Short mmCIF file of C-alpha atoms (C1' of nucleotides) in Angstrom, two decimals:
data_model
loop_
_atom_site.label_atom_id
_atom_site.label_comp_id
_atom_site.label_asym_id
_atom_site.label_seq_id
_atom_site.Cartn_x
_atom_site.Cartn_y
_atom_site.Cartn_z
CA UNK Y 2 39.43 100.13 77.80
CA UNK Y 3 39.05 103.29 75.76
CA UNK Y 4 35.42 103.96 74.78
CA UNK Y 5 35.41 103.42 71.04
CA UNK Y 6 33.18 106.06 69.55
CA UNK Y 7 33.68 105.10 65.90
CA UNK Y 8 30.72 106.31 63.84
CA UNK Y 9 29.13 104.51 60.89
CA UNK Y 10 29.61 101.01 62.31
CA UNK Y 11 26.78 98.54 62.37
CA UNK Y 12 25.43 97.93 65.86
CA UNK Y 13 26.50 94.28 66.09
CA UNK Y 14 29.90 95.04 64.57
CA UNK Y 15 30.47 97.75 67.14
CA UNK Y 16 29.46 95.45 70.00
CA UNK Y 17 31.80 92.74 68.70
CA UNK Y 18 34.64 95.22 68.43
CA UNK Y 19 34.17 96.36 72.02
CA UNK Y 20 33.95 92.78 73.24
CA UNK Y 21 37.17 91.93 71.41
CA UNK Y 22 38.98 94.88 72.95
CA UNK Y 23 37.83 93.96 76.45
CA UNK Y 24 38.83 90.32 75.94
CA UNK Y 25 42.19 91.31 74.44
CA UNK Y 26 42.92 93.67 77.32
CA UNK Y 27 42.34 90.92 79.83
CA UNK Y 28 44.32 88.33 77.84
CA UNK Y 29 47.22 90.75 77.32
CA UNK Y 30 47.26 91.61 80.99
CA UNK Y 31 47.37 87.95 81.93
CA UNK Y 32 49.60 86.49 79.24
CA UNK Y 33 51.29 89.47 77.58
CA UNK Y 34 50.74 90.84 74.08
CA UNK Y 35 51.52 87.50 72.44
CA UNK Y 36 48.46 85.90 74.03
CA UNK Y 37 46.52 83.45 71.88
CA UNK Y 38 44.19 85.29 69.49
CA UNK Y 39 41.98 82.22 69.41
CA UNK Y 40 41.40 82.58 73.12
CA UNK Y 41 40.65 86.27 72.71
CA UNK Y 42 37.97 85.50 70.11
CA UNK Y 43 36.50 82.74 72.29
CA UNK Y 44 36.36 84.95 75.37
CA UNK Y 45 34.65 87.63 73.30
CA UNK Y 46 32.13 85.01 72.04
CA UNK Y 47 33.05 85.87 68.49
CA UNK Y 48 34.35 83.89 65.52
CA UNK Y 49 38.07 84.09 64.87
CA UNK Y 50 37.33 85.57 61.45
CA UNK Y 51 35.61 88.51 63.10
CA UNK Y 52 38.73 89.26 65.07
CA UNK Y 53 40.80 89.34 61.88
CA UNK Y 54 38.20 91.48 60.15
CA UNK Y 55 38.44 94.17 62.83
CA UNK Y 56 42.15 93.80 63.50
CA UNK Y 57 44.05 92.37 60.52
CA UNK Y 58 47.29 92.16 62.47
CA UNK Y 59 48.14 91.68 66.13
CA UNK Y 60 49.73 95.13 66.10
CA UNK Y 61 46.40 96.67 65.08
CA UNK Y 62 44.84 95.11 68.16
CA UNK Y 63 47.65 96.35 70.39
CA UNK Y 64 47.42 99.80 68.81
CA UNK Y 65 43.68 100.00 69.47
CA UNK Y 66 44.34 99.29 73.15
CA UNK Y 67 47.29 101.58 73.80
CA UNK Y 68 47.06 104.46 71.31
CA UNK Y 69 45.00 106.62 73.65
CA UNK Y 70 47.54 106.10 76.44
CA UNK Y 71 50.45 106.81 74.11
CA UNK Y 72 48.82 110.07 73.04
CA UNK Y 73 48.30 110.98 76.69
CA UNK Y 74 51.99 110.44 77.47
CA UNK Y 75 52.96 112.40 74.36
CA UNK Y 76 50.71 115.29 75.45
CA UNK Y 77 52.31 115.18 78.90
CA UNK Y 78 55.72 115.69 77.29
CA UNK Y 79 54.48 118.85 75.60
CA UNK Y 80 52.96 120.09 78.83
CA UNK Y 81 56.07 119.40 80.90
CA UNK Y 82 58.16 121.30 78.36
CA UNK Y 83 56.62 124.47 79.79
CA UNK Y 84 57.79 123.66 83.33
CA UNK Y 85 61.13 124.77 84.70
CA UNK Y 86 62.12 122.37 87.49
CA UNK Y 87 65.17 120.17 87.09
CA UNK Y 88 63.39 116.84 87.16
CA UNK Y 89 60.91 117.25 84.30
CA UNK Y 90 62.57 114.71 82.07
CA UNK Y 91 62.96 112.22 84.90
CA UNK Y 92 59.29 112.43 85.73
CA UNK Y 93 58.24 112.07 82.12
CA UNK Y 94 60.48 109.04 81.58
CA UNK Y 95 58.93 107.52 84.68
CA UNK Y 96 55.47 107.88 83.16
CA UNK Y 97 56.65 106.51 79.85
CA UNK Y 98 58.31 103.45 81.35
CA UNK Y 99 55.38 102.70 83.64
CA UNK Y 100 53.06 102.74 80.67
CA UNK Y 101 55.25 100.67 78.40
CA UNK Y 102 55.57 98.02 81.09
CA UNK Y 103 51.78 97.77 81.43
CA UNK Y 104 51.59 94.70 79.15
CA UNK Y 105 54.33 92.12 79.01
CA UNK Y 106 55.93 92.20 75.56
CA UNK Y 107 54.75 95.71 74.79
CA UNK Y 108 58.27 97.15 74.87
CA UNK Y 109 59.33 94.51 72.37
CA UNK Y 110 56.41 95.41 70.11
CA UNK Y 111 57.46 99.06 70.31
CA UNK Y 112 61.03 98.15 69.30
CA UNK Y 113 59.78 95.97 66.45
CA UNK Y 114 57.39 98.65 65.18
CA UNK Y 115 60.43 100.89 65.01
CA UNK Y 116 58.30 103.89 64.25
CA UNK Y 117 57.23 102.69 60.84
CA UNK Y 118 54.49 105.24 60.10
CA UNK Y 119 52.77 102.94 57.57
CA UNK Y 120 51.26 100.91 60.41
CA UNK Y 121 48.76 102.19 62.96
CA UNK Y 122 50.89 101.09 65.88
CA UNK Y 123 54.15 102.37 64.40
CA UNK Y 124 52.52 105.73 63.76
CA UNK Y 125 51.38 106.04 67.36
CA UNK Y 126 54.87 105.13 68.55
CA UNK Y 127 56.38 107.74 66.29
CA UNK Y 128 54.16 110.52 67.61
CA UNK Y 129 55.28 109.63 71.11
CA UNK Y 130 58.89 109.42 70.01
CA UNK Y 131 58.74 112.85 68.42
CA UNK Y 132 57.21 114.49 71.48
CA UNK Y 133 59.79 112.82 73.73
CA UNK Y 134 62.72 113.85 71.56
CA UNK Y 135 61.46 117.44 71.61
CA UNK Y 136 61.42 117.43 75.42
CA UNK Y 137 64.94 116.01 75.56
CA UNK Y 138 66.24 118.70 73.21
CA UNK Y 139 64.66 121.42 75.32
CA UNK Y 140 66.38 120.03 78.41
CA UNK Y 141 69.64 120.01 76.51
CA UNK Y 142 69.17 123.70 75.70
CA UNK Y 143 68.36 124.39 79.36
CA UNK Y 144 71.55 122.60 80.33
CA UNK Y 145 70.00 119.85 82.46
CA UNK Y 146 70.90 117.13 79.94
CA UNK Y 147 74.31 116.69 78.36
CA UNK Y 148 74.49 117.63 74.70
CA UNK Y 149 76.49 114.64 73.49
CA UNK Y 150 73.53 112.25 73.60
CA UNK Y 151 71.09 111.58 70.80
CA UNK Y 152 67.46 112.15 71.94
CA UNK Y 153 66.56 108.83 70.33
CA UNK Y 154 69.02 107.09 72.65
CA UNK Y 155 67.14 108.40 75.66
CA UNK Y 156 63.86 106.94 74.44
CA UNK Y 157 65.47 103.65 73.50
CA UNK Y 158 66.95 103.35 76.98
CA UNK Y 159 63.57 104.00 78.56
CA UNK Y 160 62.09 101.30 76.36
CA UNK Y 161 64.88 98.90 77.30
CA UNK Y 162 64.20 99.48 81.00
CA UNK Y 163 60.51 98.82 80.44
CA UNK Y 164 61.46 95.56 78.73
CA UNK Y 165 63.78 94.49 81.55
CA UNK Y 166 61.06 95.08 84.14
CA UNK Y 167 57.82 94.23 82.38
CA UNK Y 168 57.27 90.96 84.16
CA UNK Y 169 57.90 92.17 87.66
CA UNK Y 170 55.65 93.81 90.21
CA UNK Y 171 58.64 95.50 91.86
CA UNK Y 172 58.00 99.12 90.92
CA UNK Y 173 60.95 100.24 93.03
CA UNK Y 174 63.36 98.26 90.90
CA UNK Y 175 62.09 100.04 87.81
CA UNK Y 176 62.70 103.38 89.54
CA UNK Y 177 66.25 102.40 90.50
CA UNK Y 178 67.16 101.41 86.95
CA UNK Y 179 65.67 104.60 85.60
CA UNK Y 180 67.45 106.69 88.24
CA UNK Y 181 70.84 105.43 87.06
CA UNK Y 182 70.01 106.44 83.52
CA UNK Y 183 68.64 109.84 84.46
CA UNK Y 184 71.78 110.61 86.44
CA UNK Y 185 73.85 109.46 83.46
CA UNK Y 186 72.04 112.03 81.34
CA UNK Y 187 73.02 114.93 83.61
CA UNK Y 188 75.19 117.58 82.03
CA UNK Y 189 78.78 116.66 82.90
CA UNK Y 190 82.21 117.39 81.52
CA UNK Y 191 82.00 116.72 77.81
CA UNK Y 192 85.42 115.07 77.96
CA UNK Y 193 85.46 111.36 77.22
CA UNK Y 194 86.32 109.64 80.51
CA UNK Y 195 88.06 106.94 78.49
CA UNK Y 196 90.53 109.51 77.20
CA UNK Y 197 90.93 111.19 80.59
CA UNK Y 198 91.92 108.69 83.30
CA UNK Y 199 92.16 111.38 85.98
CA UNK Y 200 88.87 112.00 87.79
CA UNK Y 201 87.77 115.65 88.28
CA UNK S 12 82.12 76.94 67.27
CA UNK S 13 83.74 75.61 70.41
CA UNK S 14 85.54 72.29 69.81
CA UNK S 15 83.43 69.80 71.72
CA UNK S 16 85.79 67.31 73.28
CA UNK S 17 83.20 65.23 75.07
CA UNK S 18 84.61 61.76 75.78
CA UNK S 19 82.70 58.48 75.61
CA UNK S 20 80.49 59.49 72.71
CA UNK S 21 80.06 57.19 69.76
CA UNK S 22 81.83 58.44 66.65
CA UNK S 23 78.71 59.12 64.59
CA UNK S 24 76.92 60.71 67.55
CA UNK S 25 79.84 63.05 68.05
CA UNK S 26 79.93 63.99 64.40
CA UNK S 27 76.20 64.68 64.45
CA UNK S 28 76.53 66.82 67.54
CA UNK S 29 79.24 68.92 65.94
CA UNK S 30 77.23 69.29 62.75
CA UNK S 31 74.21 70.40 64.76
CA UNK S 32 76.23 73.01 66.62
CA UNK S 33 77.68 74.39 63.40
CA UNK S 34 74.25 74.51 61.76
CA UNK S 35 72.68 76.11 64.84
CA UNK S 36 75.41 78.74 65.02
CA UNK S 37 74.76 79.76 61.44
CA UNK S 38 70.96 79.70 61.84
CA UNK S 39 71.12 81.72 65.07
CA UNK S 40 73.41 84.25 63.46
CA UNK S 41 71.05 84.65 60.54
CA UNK S 42 67.63 84.42 62.20
CA UNK S 43 68.30 84.82 65.92
CA UNK S 44 68.00 82.22 68.67
CA UNK S 45 64.39 81.44 67.80
CA UNK S 46 65.39 80.10 64.39
CA UNK S 47 63.52 77.02 63.18
CA UNK S 48 64.96 73.84 64.73
CA UNK S 49 63.69 71.88 61.77
CA UNK S 50 65.92 73.94 59.51
CA UNK S 51 68.87 73.41 61.84
CA UNK S 52 68.41 69.64 61.65
CA UNK S 53 68.04 69.76 57.87
CA UNK S 54 71.18 71.88 57.41
CA UNK S 55 73.05 69.43 59.62
CA UNK S 56 71.75 66.53 57.49
CA UNK S 57 70.33 64.93 60.58
CA UNK S 58 66.88 63.76 61.65
CA UNK S 59 64.93 66.12 63.88
CA UNK S 60 64.84 63.42 66.55
CA UNK S 61 68.62 63.46 66.73
CA UNK S 62 68.57 67.15 67.48
CA UNK S 63 66.17 66.61 70.38
CA UNK S 64 68.24 63.68 71.65
CA UNK S 65 71.36 65.86 71.92
CA UNK S 66 69.59 69.05 72.97
CA UNK S 67 66.25 68.36 74.68
CA UNK S 68 65.39 72.05 74.87
CA UNK S 69 66.29 75.07 72.78
CA UNK S 70 68.08 76.52 75.78
CA UNK S 71 70.37 73.48 75.89
CA UNK S 72 71.37 74.23 72.31
CA UNK S 73 71.95 77.89 73.08
CA UNK S 74 73.92 76.95 76.19
CA UNK S 75 76.18 74.62 74.22
CA UNK S 76 77.01 77.48 71.86
CA UNK S 77 77.57 80.30 74.35
CA UNK S 78 78.69 78.72 77.62
CA UNK S 79 82.37 78.89 76.70
CA UNK S 80 82.03 82.57 75.85
CA UNK S 81 80.10 83.28 79.03
CA UNK S 82 82.85 81.63 81.08
CA UNK S 83 85.41 83.72 79.26
CA UNK S 84 83.61 86.95 80.12
CA UNK S 85 83.19 85.76 83.72
CA UNK S 86 86.91 85.04 83.94
CA UNK S 87 87.64 88.49 82.53
CA UNK S 88 85.64 90.02 85.38
CA UNK S 89 87.83 88.23 87.92
CA UNK S 90 90.96 89.31 86.10
CA UNK S 91 89.90 92.96 85.82
CA UNK S 92 89.15 93.00 89.53
CA UNK S 93 92.92 93.04 90.09
CA UNK S 94 93.38 96.17 87.96
CA UNK S 95 93.22 99.67 89.39
CA UNK S 96 92.23 102.04 86.61
CA UNK S 97 88.93 103.90 86.77
CA UNK S 98 87.35 102.37 83.70
CA UNK S 99 87.53 98.66 84.55
CA UNK S 100 83.80 98.23 84.98
CA UNK S 101 83.06 100.18 81.84
CA UNK S 102 85.35 98.00 79.79
CA UNK S 103 83.94 94.82 81.23
CA UNK S 104 80.35 95.89 80.61
CA UNK S 105 81.37 96.65 77.02
CA UNK S 106 82.62 93.10 76.60
CA UNK S 107 79.50 91.69 78.21
CA UNK S 108 77.11 93.67 76.06
CA UNK S 109 79.00 92.92 72.85
CA UNK S 110 78.78 89.24 73.60
CA UNK S 111 75.13 89.23 74.60
CA UNK S 112 74.23 91.03 71.40
CA UNK S 113 76.01 88.38 69.29
CA UNK S 114 72.77 86.50 68.56
CA UNK S 115 69.46 88.23 68.21
CA UNK S 116 67.19 87.17 71.06
CA UNK S 117 70.04 86.04 73.29
CA UNK S 118 69.45 88.86 75.78
CA UNK S 119 65.82 87.79 76.02
CA UNK S 120 66.86 84.19 76.64
CA UNK S 121 69.18 85.40 79.41
CA UNK S 122 66.33 87.33 81.03
CA UNK S 123 63.99 84.34 80.73
CA UNK S 124 66.57 81.93 82.15
CA UNK S 125 66.74 84.29 85.10
CA UNK S 126 69.63 82.40 86.57
CA UNK S 127 67.68 79.26 87.34
CA UNK S 128 70.58 76.93 88.20
CA UNK S 129 68.55 73.80 87.41
CA UNK S 130 69.04 74.37 83.68
CA UNK S 131 72.36 74.31 81.89
CA UNK S 132 71.84 77.73 80.39
CA UNK S 133 70.55 79.28 83.61
CA UNK S 134 73.56 77.92 85.46
CA UNK S 135 75.99 79.47 82.99
CA UNK S 136 74.17 82.79 83.27
CA UNK S 137 74.35 82.65 87.03
CA UNK S 138 78.09 82.08 87.07
CA UNK S 139 78.50 85.14 84.90
CA UNK S 140 76.11 87.12 87.06
CA UNK S 141 78.02 86.22 90.21
CA UNK S 142 81.37 87.23 88.74
CA UNK S 143 79.92 90.50 87.48
CA UNK S 144 78.28 91.35 90.79
CA UNK S 145 81.58 90.73 92.55
CA UNK S 146 83.33 93.20 90.24
CA UNK S 147 80.64 95.81 90.83
CA UNK S 148 80.96 95.46 94.61
CA UNK S 149 84.72 95.88 94.41
CA UNK S 150 84.27 99.08 92.43
CA UNK S 151 81.81 100.28 95.03
CA UNK S 152 84.43 99.70 97.73
CA UNK S 153 87.00 101.54 95.64
CA UNK S 154 84.58 104.44 95.32
CA UNK S 155 84.25 104.45 91.53
CA UNK S 156 80.65 103.26 91.66
CA UNK S 157 77.96 104.74 93.88
CA UNK S 158 76.89 102.53 96.75
CA UNK S 159 73.14 103.01 96.42
CA UNK S 160 72.83 100.68 93.42
CA UNK S 161 72.22 96.95 93.57
CA UNK S 162 74.91 95.03 91.60
CA UNK S 163 72.12 93.03 89.96
CA UNK S 164 70.69 96.26 88.56
CA UNK S 165 73.96 96.93 86.74
CA UNK S 166 73.88 93.55 85.03
CA UNK S 167 70.21 93.87 84.17
CA UNK S 168 70.87 97.24 82.56
CA UNK S 169 73.70 95.81 80.48
CA UNK S 170 71.39 93.04 79.36
CA UNK S 171 68.68 95.55 78.49
CA UNK S 172 71.13 97.51 76.34
CA UNK S 173 72.15 94.34 74.56
CA UNK S 174 68.47 93.67 73.88
CA UNK S 175 67.83 97.16 72.54
CA UNK S 176 70.76 96.90 70.12
CA UNK S 177 70.88 93.24 69.15
CA UNK S 178 69.51 93.75 65.70
CA UNK S 179 71.70 96.62 64.68
CA UNK S 180 75.16 96.74 63.20
CA UNK S 181 75.73 100.19 64.68
CA UNK S 182 78.34 99.38 67.35
CA UNK S 183 78.71 103.09 68.15
CA UNK S 184 75.10 103.31 69.21
CA UNK S 185 75.65 100.45 71.66
CA UNK S 186 78.64 102.32 73.09
CA UNK S 187 76.65 105.53 73.49
CA UNK S 188 73.86 103.80 75.39
CA UNK S 189 76.36 102.05 77.62
CA UNK S 190 78.27 105.28 78.22
CA UNK S 191 75.16 106.95 79.64
CA UNK S 192 74.70 104.07 82.06
CA UNK S 193 78.33 103.96 83.11
CA UNK S 194 78.30 107.67 83.85
CA UNK S 195 75.10 107.16 85.81
CA UNK S 196 76.92 104.62 87.97
CA UNK S 197 79.65 107.07 88.96
CA UNK S 198 79.86 107.88 92.63
CA UNK S 199 77.87 111.08 93.16
CA UNK S 200 76.11 112.79 96.03
CA UNK S 201 73.97 110.15 97.65
CA UNK S 202 71.17 112.71 98.06
CA UNK S 203 68.02 112.01 96.08
CA UNK S 204 67.83 114.67 93.35
CA UNK S 205 64.04 114.47 93.57
CA UNK S 206 64.20 115.72 97.15
CA UNK S 207 66.79 118.37 96.34
CA UNK S 208 65.74 120.66 93.46
CA UNK S 209 68.89 122.77 93.70
CA UNK S 210 71.73 121.49 91.51
CA UNK S 211 75.20 121.26 93.12
"C1'" DA J 13 27.95 94.54 55.50
"C1'" DC J 14 29.29 91.52 58.62
"C1'" DC J 15 29.86 86.88 60.88
"C1'" DT J 16 31.25 82.05 61.10
"C1'" DG J 17 34.21 78.07 61.50
"C1'" DA J 18 36.18 74.51 58.64
"C1'" DA J 19 40.37 74.14 56.11
"C1'" DC J 20 45.06 75.11 55.42
"C1'" DA J 21 49.81 76.04 56.69
"C1'" DC J 22 53.52 75.97 59.77
"C1'" DC J 23 56.32 74.48 63.48
"C1'" DG J 24 57.68 72.23 67.65
"C1'" DT J 25 57.78 67.64 70.01
"C1'" DT J 26 57.30 62.69 70.69
"C1'" DC J 27 57.88 57.87 69.90
"C1'" DA J 28 57.65 53.36 67.51
"C1'" DA J 29 60.51 51.17 64.24
"C1'" DG J 30 65.01 50.50 62.40
"C1'" DT J 31 70.34 50.07 62.40
"C1'" DA N 3 73.32 53.20 71.77
"C1'" DC N 4 71.86 56.03 68.52
"C1'" DC N 5 69.16 57.60 64.37
"C1'" DT N 6 64.98 58.41 61.68
"C1'" DG N 7 60.77 60.57 60.19
"C1'" DA N 8 55.85 59.84 60.42
"C1'" DA N 9 52.38 61.26 63.61
"C1'" DC N 10 50.52 64.35 66.81
"C1'" DA N 11 49.48 68.81 68.83
"C1'" DC N 12 49.08 73.63 68.65
"C1'" DC N 13 48.33 78.06 66.73
"C1'" DG N 14 47.88 81.64 63.40
"C1'" DT N 15 45.49 82.89 59.01
"C1'" DT N 16 42.33 82.62 55.09
"C1'" DC N 17 38.09 82.17 52.64
"C1'" DA N 18 33.76 80.07 50.94
"C1'" DA N 19 29.22 79.88 52.72
"C1'" DG N 20 25.69 81.95 55.43
"C1'" DT N 21 22.78 85.90 57.58
#
DNA sequence: ACCTGAACACCGTTCAAGT
DNA sequence: ACCTGAACACCGTTCAAGT
């Protein structure tokens, strides 16, 4: 997908890398991120060893395909933080969830990576996570998001919604699930409804 | 776990079945529902063929372990539907999520089973789903839950939260995520906030 | 420096032989 | 009627040999 402009790479190695990425993108789109790596190598007309040379782990392959998109979504968070309308966070979460649901199993990979910065994929996830948390905190200061939620929780919920909807084509359903969560994030009475049986 | 009082089963077969269930419960608790079946058979001191004879698919094994619990949660939904306090749904969803997070990977198995009634596990999931949807609809009639949500969405969200938290011991985090969703389900102005930038 | 694919390891599933 | 485990199939990963 992303044009790989890595310098200092032998011509054939570069061509193989690009072929692998194209083949992986197609395989992931069809069968999800746990698609057979053997098939990926075969489709790319490349030995399986070449695949492992370029991408030692499956996560490295995933990272190579989605990092650019993750950075884009992270940059969007920073940009939206300068806007003042009430639905900034909702719109950003929509973008995030749409992206995470692009490959089946991607949300699971994100959860597994945790944000472990020692891996390429985990590092990319963490950059996104940081930018998202910053946006959430700004909304909390503006008063559009209740202050008793942890910014991490918001991102985890978005990821969970991506997981629940990543093998459906029903984009409306994804929106509905997200809408419930966004409304739940609205600034409300800080009182615990469990402790206060009387509705306002 | 559950005492299996299946009649008309040869004594040794019965004993093997019970051993397999005990071994599977421990393995699932330790490694999640995708634990090695070979290990389960070995722990049960039983040939691998015996495992497959009793439980032709992994889902059958999972079903045998959780069906009783699923029925219990389903029954609780019916019972809570006779109560009148505002937090019935919240409490029930708490029970549901706690149970679904009992084994790692169980939420994923529930999503995969979909509610396909041709399988034992899918059938059990569907019974639970039906009972839960009924409770949600009653709350919608009572006015504690907004009417523009699909009852299925509520159950899918609970499942997604179980997934996001099924490898953590932090029960508080699970509660926080659920709290956001429950508040999002509260009956509010039916107007789409996207179309109405002015807050109430 | 990079590529290749045979070889190895692991795990799930089946089925012929045994009680 | 039920149990057993060798045999098979599949897939991910490594590494010695080749260019």
